[in-house]
PDB file of C-alpha atoms in Angstrom:
ATOM      1  CA  MET A 220      54.468 138.919 118.141  1.00 65.00           C
ATOM      2  CA  LYS A 221      52.407 135.852 117.587  1.00 68.00           C
ATOM      3  CA  HIS A 222      50.409 135.657 114.465  1.00 66.00           C
ATOM      4  CA  SER A 223      47.355 134.702 116.397  1.00 68.00           C
ATOM      5  CA  VAL A 224      47.272 138.057 118.184  1.00 74.00           C
ATOM      6  CA  ASN A 225      46.260 139.809 115.027  1.00 75.00           C
ATOM      7  CA  ARG A 226      43.593 137.316 114.204  1.00 73.00           C
ATOM      8  CA  PRO A 227      40.126 138.863 113.982  1.00 75.00           C
ATOM      9  CA  PRO A 228      37.914 137.812 116.835  1.00 72.00           C
ATOM     10  CA  THR A 229      35.810 134.733 116.291  1.00 73.00           C
ATOM     11  CA  PRO A 230      32.393 135.874 115.185  1.00 69.00           C
ATOM     12  CA  ASP A 231      29.843 134.917 117.784  1.00 62.00           C
ATOM     13  CA  GLY A 232      27.045 135.816 115.444  1.00 55.00           C
ATOM     14  CA  ALA A 233      24.945 138.944 115.720  1.00 51.00           C
ATOM     15  CA  GLU A 234      22.355 139.338 118.464  1.00 52.00           C
ATOM     16  CA  ASP A 235      19.356 138.670 116.317  1.00 51.00           C
ATOM     17  CA  GLN A 236      20.937 135.542 115.035  1.00 52.00           C
ATOM     18  CA  GLY A 237      21.728 134.366 118.507  1.00 55.00           C
ATOM     19  CA  ASN A 238      18.606 132.280 118.778  1.00 58.00           C
ATOM     20  CA  GLU A 239      18.797 130.582 115.456  1.00 60.00           C
ATOM     21  CA  PRO A 240      21.212 127.757 116.150  1.00 72.00           C
ATOM     22  CA  ILE A 241      19.177 126.738 119.158  1.00 84.00           C
ATOM     23  CA  LEU A 242      15.985 127.038 117.200  1.00 82.00           C
ATOM     24  CA  GLN A 243      17.386 124.961 114.445  1.00 84.00           C
ATOM     25  CA  GLU A 244      18.394 122.303 116.882  1.00 89.00           C
ATOM     26  CA  ILE A 245      14.955 122.211 118.373  1.00 89.00           C
ATOM     27  CA  ILE A 246      13.372 121.916 114.977  1.00 88.00           C
ATOM     28  CA  ASN A 247      15.788 119.228 113.988  1.00 90.00           C
ATOM     29  CA  ILE A 248      14.916 117.247 117.064  1.00 91.00           C
ATOM     30  CA  LYS A 249      11.223 117.680 116.358  1.00 90.00           C
ATOM     31  CA  LEU A 250      11.709 116.581 112.801  1.00 90.00           C
ATOM     32  CA  ILE A 251      13.529 113.460 113.786  1.00 93.00           C
ATOM     33  CA  GLU A 252      11.313 112.519 116.689  1.00 92.00           C
ATOM     34  CA  SER A 253       8.144 112.844 114.715  1.00 92.00           C
ATOM     35  CA  GLY A 254       9.605 110.759 111.917  1.00 93.00           C
ATOM     36  CA  GLU A 255       9.050 113.589 109.501  1.00 93.00           C
ATOM     37  CA  LYS A 256      12.710 113.900 108.642  1.00 94.00           C
ATOM     38  CA  GLU A 257      12.821 110.297 107.517  1.00 95.00           C
ATOM     39  CA  ARG A 258       9.709 110.754 105.431  1.00 95.00           C
ATOM     40  CA  LEU A 259      11.074 113.906 103.865  1.00 95.00           C
ATOM     41  CA  MET A 260      14.346 112.155 103.043  1.00 96.00           C
ATOM     42  CA  GLU A 261      12.581 109.273 101.395  1.00 95.00           C
ATOM     43  CA  MET A 262      10.405 111.612  99.426  1.00 95.00           C
ATOM     44  CA  LEU A 263      13.339 113.654  98.257  1.00 96.00           C
ATOM     45  CA  ARG A 264      15.277 110.522  97.326  1.00 95.00           C
ATOM     46  CA  GLU A 265      12.373 109.217  95.335  1.00 95.00           C
ATOM     47  CA  ARG A 266      11.852 112.479  93.482  1.00 95.00           C
ATOM     48  CA  LEU A 267      15.509 112.801  92.667  1.00 96.00           C
ATOM     49  CA  ILE A 268      15.638 109.289  91.259  1.00 96.00           C
ATOM     50  CA  GLU A 269      12.503 109.833  89.212  1.00 95.00           C
ATOM     51  CA  CYS A 270      13.815 112.964  87.597  1.00 95.00           C
ATOM     52  CA  GLY A 271      17.166 111.406  86.768  1.00 95.00           C
ATOM     53  CA  TRP A 272      19.193 113.520  89.126  1.00 96.00           C
ATOM     54  CA  LYS A 273      20.757 110.517  90.796  1.00 96.00           C
ATOM     55  CA  ASP A 274      21.792 109.067  87.464  1.00 95.00           C
ATOM     56  CA  GLU A 275      23.440 112.312  86.534  1.00 94.00           C
ATOM     57  CA  MET A 276      25.394 112.313  89.747  1.00 95.00           C
ATOM     58  CA  LYS A 277      26.402 108.685  89.268  1.00 94.00           C
ATOM     59  CA  ALA A 278      27.571 109.467  85.757  1.00 93.00           C
ATOM     60  CA  LEU A 279      29.719 112.272  87.107  1.00 93.00           C
ATOM     61  CA  CYS A 280      31.214 109.908  89.630  1.00 93.00           C
ATOM     62  CA  ARG A 281      31.889 107.237  87.060  1.00 92.00           C
ATOM     63  CA  ALA A 282      33.626 109.690  84.772  1.00 92.00           C
ATOM     64  CA  TYR A 283      35.755 110.886  87.639  1.00 93.00           C
ATOM     65  CA  VAL A 284      36.644 107.346  88.662  1.00 91.00           C
ATOM     66  CA  LYS A 285      37.526 106.476  85.119  1.00 88.00           C
ATOM     67  CA  LYS A 286      39.806 109.439  84.935  1.00 89.00           C
ATOM     68  CA  LYS A 287      41.511 108.926  88.242  1.00 89.00           C
ATOM     69  CA  GLY A 288      41.552 105.172  88.394  1.00 86.00           C
ATOM     70  CA  ARG A 289      39.401 103.060  90.703  1.00 85.00           C
ATOM     71  CA  ASN A 290      41.869 102.817  93.480  1.00 86.00           C
ATOM     72  CA  ASN A 291      42.696 106.476  93.759  1.00 88.00           C
ATOM     73  CA  VAL A 292      39.224 107.722  94.576  1.00 91.00           C
ATOM     74  CA  THR A 293      37.942 108.548  98.051  1.00 93.00           C
ATOM     75  CA  VAL A 294      34.396 109.191  99.205  1.00 94.00           C
ATOM     76  CA  ASP A 295      35.488 112.682 100.047  1.00 94.00           C
ATOM     77  CA  ASP A 296      36.582 113.301  96.480  1.00 91.00           C
ATOM     78  CA  LEU A 297      33.222 112.228  95.183  1.00 94.00           C
ATOM     79  CA  VAL A 298      31.308 114.295  97.723  1.00 95.00           C
ATOM     80  CA  HIS A 299      33.237 117.389  96.783  1.00 95.00           C
ATOM     81  CA  LEU A 300      32.727 116.590  93.161  1.00 93.00           C
ATOM     82  CA  ILE A 301      28.980 116.175  93.352  1.00 95.00           C
ATOM     83  CA  THR A 302      27.964 118.756  95.921  1.00 96.00           C
ATOM     84  CA  PRO A 303      28.031 121.966  93.896  1.00 95.00           C
ATOM     85  CA  LYS A 304      26.532 120.403  90.794  1.00 94.00           C
ATOM     86  CA  GLY A 305      24.062 118.406  92.809  1.00 94.00           C
ATOM     87  CA  ARG A 306      22.754 121.398  94.673  1.00 95.00           C
ATOM     88  CA  ALA A 307      22.396 123.396  91.502  1.00 95.00           C
ATOM     89  CA  SER A 308      20.690 120.777  89.418  1.00 94.00           C
ATOM     90  CA  VAL A 309      17.740 119.869  91.617  1.00 95.00           C
ATOM     91  CA  PRO A 310      14.622 120.499  89.545  1.00 95.00           C
ATOM     92  CA  ASP A 311      12.541 123.435  90.692  1.00 95.00           C
ATOM     93  CA  SER A 312       9.398 121.391  91.065  1.00 95.00           C
ATOM     94  CA  VAL A 313      11.100 118.957  93.390  1.00 95.00           C
ATOM     95  CA  LYS A 314      12.561 121.739  95.440  1.00 95.00           C
ATOM     96  CA  ALA A 315       9.245 123.520  95.660  1.00 95.00           C
ATOM     97  CA  GLU A 316       7.416 120.391  96.763  1.00 95.00           C
ATOM     98  CA  LEU A 317       9.885 119.678  99.509  1.00 95.00           C
ATOM     99  CA  LEU A 318       9.973 123.252 100.711  1.00 95.00           C
ATOM    100  CA  GLN A 319       6.218 123.280 100.855  1.00 94.00           C
ATOM    101  CA  ARG A 320       6.193 120.145 102.957  1.00 93.00           C
ATOM    102  CA  ILE A 321       8.792 121.487 105.305  1.00 93.00           C
ATOM    103  CA  ARG A 322       7.042 124.758 105.746  1.00 92.00           C
ATOM    104  CA  SER A 323       3.773 123.120 106.607  1.00 92.00           C
ATOM    105  CA  PHE A 324       5.593 121.005 109.157  1.00 91.00           C
ATOM    106  CA  LEU A 325       7.099 124.121 110.686  1.00 89.00           C
ATOM    107  CA  THR A 326       3.781 125.829 110.989  1.00 89.00           C
ATOM    108  CA  SER A 327       2.129 122.735 112.393  1.00 88.00           C
ATOM    109  CA  ALA A 328       4.894 122.380 114.910  1.00 81.00           C
ATOM    110  CA  ALA A 329       3.600 125.583 116.398  1.00 63.00           C
ATOM    111  CA  LEU A 330       6.473 127.873 115.782  1.00 55.00           C
TER     112      LEU A 330
ATOM    113  CA  MET B  69       2.294 139.656 103.795  1.00 52.00           C
ATOM    114  CA  SER B  70       5.594 138.309 104.909  1.00 51.00           C
ATOM    115  CA  GLY B  71       6.463 138.983 108.493  1.00 58.00           C
ATOM    116  CA  PRO B  72       9.659 138.078 110.212  1.00 63.00           C
ATOM    117  CA  ASN B  73       8.270 134.674 110.981  1.00 63.00           C
ATOM    118  CA  GLU B  74       7.649 134.040 107.342  1.00 69.00           C
ATOM    119  CA  ASP B  75      11.199 134.931 106.500  1.00 80.00           C
ATOM    120  CA  ASN B  76      12.419 132.782 109.302  1.00 79.00           C
ATOM    121  CA  ASN B  77      10.329 129.948 108.131  1.00 83.00           C
ATOM    122  CA  THR B  78      11.543 130.297 104.597  1.00 88.00           C
ATOM    123  CA  GLN B  79      15.094 130.476 105.720  1.00 88.00           C
ATOM    124  CA  LEU B  80      14.658 127.497 107.975  1.00 87.00           C
ATOM    125  CA  SER B  81      12.982 125.511 105.295  1.00 91.00           C
ATOM    126  CA  SER B  82      15.781 126.183 102.897  1.00 93.00           C
ATOM    127  CA  HIS B  83      18.281 125.233 105.516  1.00 91.00           C
ATOM    128  CA  ILE B  84      16.495 122.013 106.286  1.00 93.00           C
ATOM    129  CA  PHE B  85      16.158 121.229 102.624  1.00 94.00           C
ATOM    130  CA  GLY B  86      19.886 121.825 102.227  1.00 94.00           C
ATOM    131  CA  ASP B  87      20.591 119.373 105.023  1.00 93.00           C
ATOM    132  CA  LEU B  88      18.449 116.705 103.450  1.00 94.00           C
ATOM    133  CA  LEU B  89      20.071 117.225 100.100  1.00 95.00           C
ATOM    134  CA  ASP B  90      23.571 117.018 101.583  1.00 95.00           C
ATOM    135  CA  SER B  91      22.749 113.729 103.251  1.00 95.00           C
ATOM    136  CA  ILE B  92      21.491 112.334  99.996  1.00 96.00           C
ATOM    137  CA  ILE B  93      24.560 113.562  98.164  1.00 96.00           C
ATOM    138  CA  VAL B  94      26.823 111.799 100.634  1.00 96.00           C
ATOM    139  CA  ASP B  95      24.786 108.632 100.173  1.00 95.00           C
ATOM    140  CA  VAL B  96      25.126 108.768  96.412  1.00 95.00           C
ATOM    141  CA  ALA B  97      28.846 109.458  96.650  1.00 95.00           C
ATOM    142  CA  SER B  98      29.317 106.583  99.051  1.00 95.00           C
ATOM    143  CA  GLU B  99      27.398 104.248  96.780  1.00 94.00           C
ATOM    144  CA  CYS B 100      29.421 105.240  93.738  1.00 93.00           C
ATOM    145  CA  HIS B 101      32.615 104.848  95.690  1.00 94.00           C
ATOM    146  CA  ARG B 102      31.607 101.359  96.709  1.00 94.00           C
ATOM    147  CA  ILE B 103      30.757 100.386  93.179  1.00 91.00           C
ATOM    148  CA  ALA B 104      34.035 101.752  91.944  1.00 89.00           C
ATOM    149  CA  LYS B 105      36.116  99.948  94.536  1.00 90.00           C
ATOM    150  CA  LEU B 106      34.372  96.643  94.121  1.00 88.00           C
ATOM    151  CA  GLY B 107      34.629  96.817  90.381  1.00 84.00           C
ATOM    152  CA  LEU B 108      30.898  96.348  90.019  1.00 83.00           C
ATOM    153  CA  ASP B 109      30.599  99.034  87.453  1.00 74.00           C
ATOM    154  CA  ARG B 110      30.888  98.009  83.853  1.00 68.00           C
ATOM    155  CA  ASN B 111      33.610 100.536  83.344  1.00 60.00           C
ATOM    156  CA  LEU B 112      34.154 100.189  79.665  1.00 60.00           C
ATOM    157  CA  GLU B 113      37.871 100.521  79.343  1.00 68.00           C
ATOM    158  CA  GLU B 114      38.857  98.294  82.200  1.00 68.00           C
ATOM    159  CA  GLU B 115      36.360  95.606  81.386  1.00 67.00           C
ATOM    160  CA  GLU B 116      37.406  95.584  77.794  1.00 66.00           C
ATOM    161  CA  GLU B 117      40.985  95.104  78.785  1.00 79.00           C
ATOM    162  CA  GLU B 118      40.147  92.296  81.155  1.00 78.00           C
ATOM    163  CA  MET B 119      37.893  90.613  78.616  1.00 76.00           C
ATOM    164  CA  ARG B 120      40.609  90.773  76.043  1.00 82.00           C
ATOM    165  CA  LEU B 121      43.178  89.265  78.349  1.00 85.00           C
ATOM    166  CA  SER B 122      40.902  86.452  79.414  1.00 84.00           C
ATOM    167  CA  ALA B 123      39.948  85.764  75.814  1.00 86.00           C
ATOM    168  CA  GLN B 124      43.614  85.562  74.945  1.00 85.00           C
ATOM    169  CA  ALA B 125      44.287  83.151  77.756  1.00 82.00           C
ATOM    170  CA  ARG B 126      41.369  81.003  76.783  1.00 83.00           C
ATOM    171  CA  ALA B 127      42.515  80.917  73.191  1.00 82.00           C
ATOM    172  CA  ARG B 128      45.935  79.845  74.248  1.00 80.00           C
ATOM    173  CA  VAL B 129      44.546  77.006  76.318  1.00 77.00           C
ATOM    174  CA  ALA B 130      42.069  75.814  73.741  1.00 74.00           C
ATOM    175  CA  ASP B 131      44.419  76.109  70.842  1.00 69.00           C
ATOM    176  CA  PRO B 132      45.298  72.625  69.644  1.00 64.00           C
ATOM    177  CA  SER B 133      48.325  73.832  67.746  1.00 60.00           C
ATOM    178  CA  ASN B 134      49.820  74.841  71.033  1.00 55.00           C
ATOM    179  CA  SER B 135      50.088  71.380  72.437  1.00 52.00           C
ATOM    180  CA  SER B 136      51.518  69.974  69.274  1.00 51.00           C
ATOM    181  CA  GLU B 137      54.102  72.667  69.110  1.00 51.00           C
ATOM    182  CA  THR B 138      55.282  72.582  72.620  1.00 53.00           C
ATOM    183  CA  ASN B 139      56.238  69.518  74.493  1.00 52.00           C
ATOM    184  CA  THR B 140      53.233  68.366  76.477  1.00 53.00           C
ATOM    185  CA  LYS B 141      55.537  67.810  79.371  1.00 56.00           C
ATOM    186  CA  TYR B 142      55.853  71.515  79.714  1.00 64.00           C
ATOM    187  CA  VAL B 143      52.228  72.494  79.939  1.00 70.00           C
ATOM    188  CA  VAL B 144      51.915  75.490  82.180  1.00 75.00           C
ATOM    189  CA  ASP B 145      49.374  75.497  84.986  1.00 78.00           C
ATOM    190  CA  ILE B 146      47.516  78.521  86.298  1.00 80.00           C
ATOM    191  CA  PHE B 147      50.341  79.542  88.537  1.00 82.00           C
ATOM    192  CA  GLY B 148      52.740  79.496  85.672  1.00 79.00           C
ATOM    193  CA  GLN B 149      54.538  76.415  86.890  1.00 81.00           C
ATOM    194  CA  THR B 150      55.565  73.529  84.734  1.00 77.00           C
ATOM    195  CA  HIS B 151      55.721  70.000  85.972  1.00 74.00           C
ATOM    196  CA  PRO B 152      57.714  67.244  84.330  1.00 72.00           C
ATOM    197  CA  SER B 153      55.478  64.328  83.545  1.00 73.00           C
ATOM    198  CA  VAL B 154      57.599  62.039  85.687  1.00 71.00           C
ATOM    199  CA  ALA B 155      57.830  63.208  89.258  1.00 79.00           C
ATOM    200  CA  THR B 156      61.410  63.882  90.076  1.00 80.00           C
ATOM    201  CA  GLU B 157      61.539  64.079  93.845  1.00 85.00           C
ATOM    202  CA  ILE B 158      64.094  61.661  95.162  1.00 87.00           C
ATOM    203  CA  PHE B 159      63.868  59.768  98.385  1.00 84.00           C
ATOM    204  CA  GLU B 160      65.029  56.587  99.927  1.00 87.00           C
ATOM    205  CA  CYS B 161      63.292  53.311  99.447  1.00 86.00           C
ATOM    206  CA  MET B 162      62.524  51.885 102.860  1.00 85.00           C
ATOM    207  CA  ASN B 163      62.923  48.429 101.541  1.00 82.00           C
ATOM    208  CA  CYS B 164      66.284  48.392  99.910  1.00 83.00           C
ATOM    209  CA  GLY B 165      67.611  51.757 100.985  1.00 85.00           C
ATOM    210  CA  ARG B 166      68.282  52.967  97.500  1.00 85.00           C
ATOM    211  CA  SER B 167      67.629  56.483  96.264  1.00 87.00           C
ATOM    212  CA  ILE B 168      64.611  56.352  94.037  1.00 87.00           C
ATOM    213  CA  ALA B 169      62.795  58.981  92.034  1.00 87.00           C
ATOM    214  CA  ALA B 170      59.172  59.407  93.067  1.00 86.00           C
ATOM    215  CA  GLY B 171      57.870  58.795  89.595  1.00 85.00           C
ATOM    216  CA  ARG B 172      59.738  55.509  89.405  1.00 85.00           C
ATOM    217  CA  PHE B 173      58.867  54.391  92.870  1.00 87.00           C
ATOM    218  CA  ALA B 174      55.972  52.100  92.092  1.00 87.00           C
ATOM    219  CA  PRO B 175      57.761  50.013  89.519  1.00 86.00           C
ATOM    220  CA  HIS B 176      60.752  49.980  91.768  1.00 86.00           C
ATOM    221  CA  LEU B 177      58.712  48.621  94.628  1.00 86.00           C
ATOM    222  CA  GLU B 178      57.342  45.915  92.441  1.00 85.00           C
ATOM    223  CA  LYS B 179      60.769  44.683  91.706  1.00 84.00           C
ATOM    224  CA  CYS B 180      62.095  45.490  95.116  1.00 82.00           C
ATOM    225  CA  MET B 181      59.401  43.834  97.176  1.00 80.00           C
ATOM    226  CA  GLY B 182      58.896  40.703  95.267  1.00 74.00           C
ATOM    227  CA  LYS B 183      56.418  40.745  92.475  1.00 66.00           C
ATOM    228  CA  GLY B 184      58.965  39.711  89.942  1.00 57.00           C
ATOM    229  CA  ARG B 185      61.383  36.868  89.859  1.00 62.00           C
ATOM    230  CA  LYS B 186      64.432  39.000  90.214  1.00 62.00           C
ATOM    231  CA  ALA B 187      63.044  40.648  93.305  1.00 51.00           C
ATOM    232  CA  ARG B 188      63.887  37.682  95.392  1.00 58.00           C
ATOM    233  CA  LEU B 189      67.454  38.048  94.396  1.00 63.00           C
ATOM    234  CA  LYS B 190      67.467  41.647  95.566  1.00 54.00           C
ATOM    235  CA  VAL B 191      65.942  40.732  98.868  1.00 55.00           C
ATOM    236  CA  THR B 192      68.301  37.990  99.607  1.00 57.00           C
ATOM    237  CA  ARG B 193      71.232  40.153  98.719  1.00 57.00           C
ATOM    238  CA  SER B 194      70.063  42.889 100.998  1.00 55.00           C
ATOM    239  CA  SER B 195      71.325  43.012 104.518  1.00 54.00           C
ATOM    240  CA  THR B 196      68.795  45.307 106.213  1.00 56.00           C
ATOM    241  CA  ALA B 197      67.906  44.215 109.681  1.00 52.00           C
ATOM    242  CA  ALA B 198      64.222  44.692 109.129  1.00 55.00           C
ATOM    243  CA  GLN B 199      64.218  42.323 106.312  1.00 54.00           C
ATOM    244  CA  ASN B 200      65.944  39.646 108.230  1.00 54.00           C
ATOM    245  CA  ARG B 201      63.564  40.192 111.073  1.00 56.00           C
ATOM    246  CA  TYR B 202      60.589  39.840 108.826  1.00 56.00           C
ATOM    247  CA  SER B 203      61.827  36.846 107.047  1.00 53.00           C
ATOM    248  CA  ARG B 204      62.495  35.081 110.299  1.00 54.00           C
ATOM    249  CA  GLY B 205      59.485  36.205 112.225  1.00 50.00           C
ATOM    250  CA  SER B 206      56.616  35.881 109.830  1.00 47.00           C
ATOM    251  CA  PRO B 207      56.243  32.671 108.057  1.00 49.00           C
ATOM    252  CA  VAL B 208      53.624  34.011 105.716  1.00 50.00           C
ATOM    253  CA  SER B 209      55.347  37.186 104.767  1.00 45.00           C
ATOM    254  CA  THR B 210      54.439  38.401 101.375  1.00 49.00           C
ATOM    255  CA  TYR B 211      57.928  38.817 100.374  1.00 50.00           C
ATOM    256  CA  SER B 212      59.413  35.633 101.471  1.00 44.00           C
ATOM    257  CA  PRO B 213      60.157  34.939  97.950  1.00 48.00           C
ATOM    258  CA  TYR B 214      62.520  32.176  98.647  1.00 50.00           C
ATOM    259  CA  SER B 215      60.365  29.776  96.753  1.00 46.00           C
ATOM    260  CA  ASN B 216      61.279  27.483  94.003  1.00 47.00           C
ATOM    261  CA  SER B 217      63.079  29.818  91.803  1.00 44.00           C
ATOM    262  CA  THR B 218      64.985  27.988  89.283  1.00 47.00           C
ATOM    263  CA  SER B 219      67.640  30.585  89.196  1.00 44.00           C
ATOM    264  CA  THR B 220      70.889  29.350  90.467  1.00 45.00           C
ATOM    265  CA  ASN B 221      71.975  32.802  91.438  1.00 45.00           C
ATOM    266  CA  ARG B 222      70.274  32.387  94.719  1.00 45.00           C
ATOM    267  CA  LEU B 223      72.669  29.837  95.824  1.00 46.00           C
ATOM    268  CA  SER B 224      75.500  32.170  95.291  1.00 46.00           C
ATOM    269  CA  ASN B 225      74.370  34.664  97.884  1.00 47.00           C
ATOM    270  CA  GLY B 226      75.802  34.666 101.288  1.00 45.00           C
ATOM    271  CA  THR B 227      72.801  34.204 103.566  1.00 45.00           C
ATOM    272  CA  PRO B 228      72.279  30.549 103.955  1.00 43.00           C
ATOM    273  CA  SER B 229      70.236  31.031 107.057  1.00 43.00           C
ATOM    274  CA  VAL B 230      67.559  32.649 105.057  1.00 43.00           C
ATOM    275  CA  ALA B 231      67.532  29.899 102.608  1.00 42.00           C
ATOM    276  CA  GLY B 232      67.335  27.432 105.387  1.00 41.00           C
ATOM    277  CA  GLU B 233      64.190  28.945 106.757  1.00 44.00           C
ATOM    278  CA  GLU B 234      62.496  28.676 103.563  1.00 44.00           C
ATOM    279  CA  TYR B 235      62.342  25.029 103.821  1.00 45.00           C
ATOM    280  CA  SER B 236      61.042  25.116 107.306  1.00 45.00           C
ATOM    281  CA  ASN B 237      57.887  26.960 106.442  1.00 47.00           C
ATOM    282  CA  GLY B 238      55.840  24.871 104.272  1.00 47.00           C
ATOM    283  CA  THR B 239      53.154  27.466 103.992  1.00 51.00           C
ATOM    284  CA  TYR B 240      54.859  30.472 102.661  1.00 48.00           C
ATOM    285  CA  GLU B 241      53.086  32.477 100.141  1.00 48.00           C
ATOM    286  CA  GLU B 242      54.077  32.571  96.602  1.00 48.00           C
ATOM    287  CA  PRO B 243      52.805  35.878  95.513  1.00 48.00           C
ATOM    288  CA  TRP B 244      54.184  35.596  92.064  1.00 54.00           C
ATOM    289  CA  ASN B 245      51.977  32.646  91.458  1.00 49.00           C
ATOM    290  CA  LYS B 246      48.906  34.585  92.095  1.00 49.00           C
ATOM    291  CA  THR B 247      49.376  37.056  89.336  1.00 47.00           C
TER     292      THR B 247
END
């Protein structure tokens, strides 16, 4: 018997979630087309630099590079290194500001 | 009051925020990676090591005691090669056909081609065809040194024809006079 026979079926997602991916795509497109995504990115970047978040991440990277040696480091390594800490260490105020902005965009985009 | 739309909106917002944050994280990682690979970061340990090595090298070069200790002939260049002060490549002199070291070639040519007195002896002794051609063909050749040398050795060579020509050109150059 092939192993794959016993594999659980691929989750299609529940009914009520069926619309979400499509909705998300639509919103994404709207974000990009209106230029709002770019603006949000720049704003987030700026806030994260101001609060020192970027420096913290760079310090983490540098320590990792120092440990592993410059030539043994890949971008992937660094991404995996930073992602959990990065997500957790965004200041609440920054997060709140961005979320607020996004939400107002969503409502104004007539959803 | 939070209806389903509100929840959706909140969820969406968080999702979108997460996307933005991920993009920024990748950017930061990429930037750090670039800095690491290009060595642009003042990484303390590495830089210290490199500074120390370069300081050592500089000290060795600038150190005067070095050159007095070691033979200056054997100064090492940046590739670690040493060159003897006299070039040692050997090749054949096109004038007399002898094997000459490159570093001794200029003085050899002086003697060989006629600056000095003894050069004329060499030339007359030589039997290269080119020489004979030159000495016959060009009356004002710079090395027709068959001029009034008081050395009697000339007479003892075996090319009387050459000697004969010398008297026929009254306008040969006497390069040794011009020095």
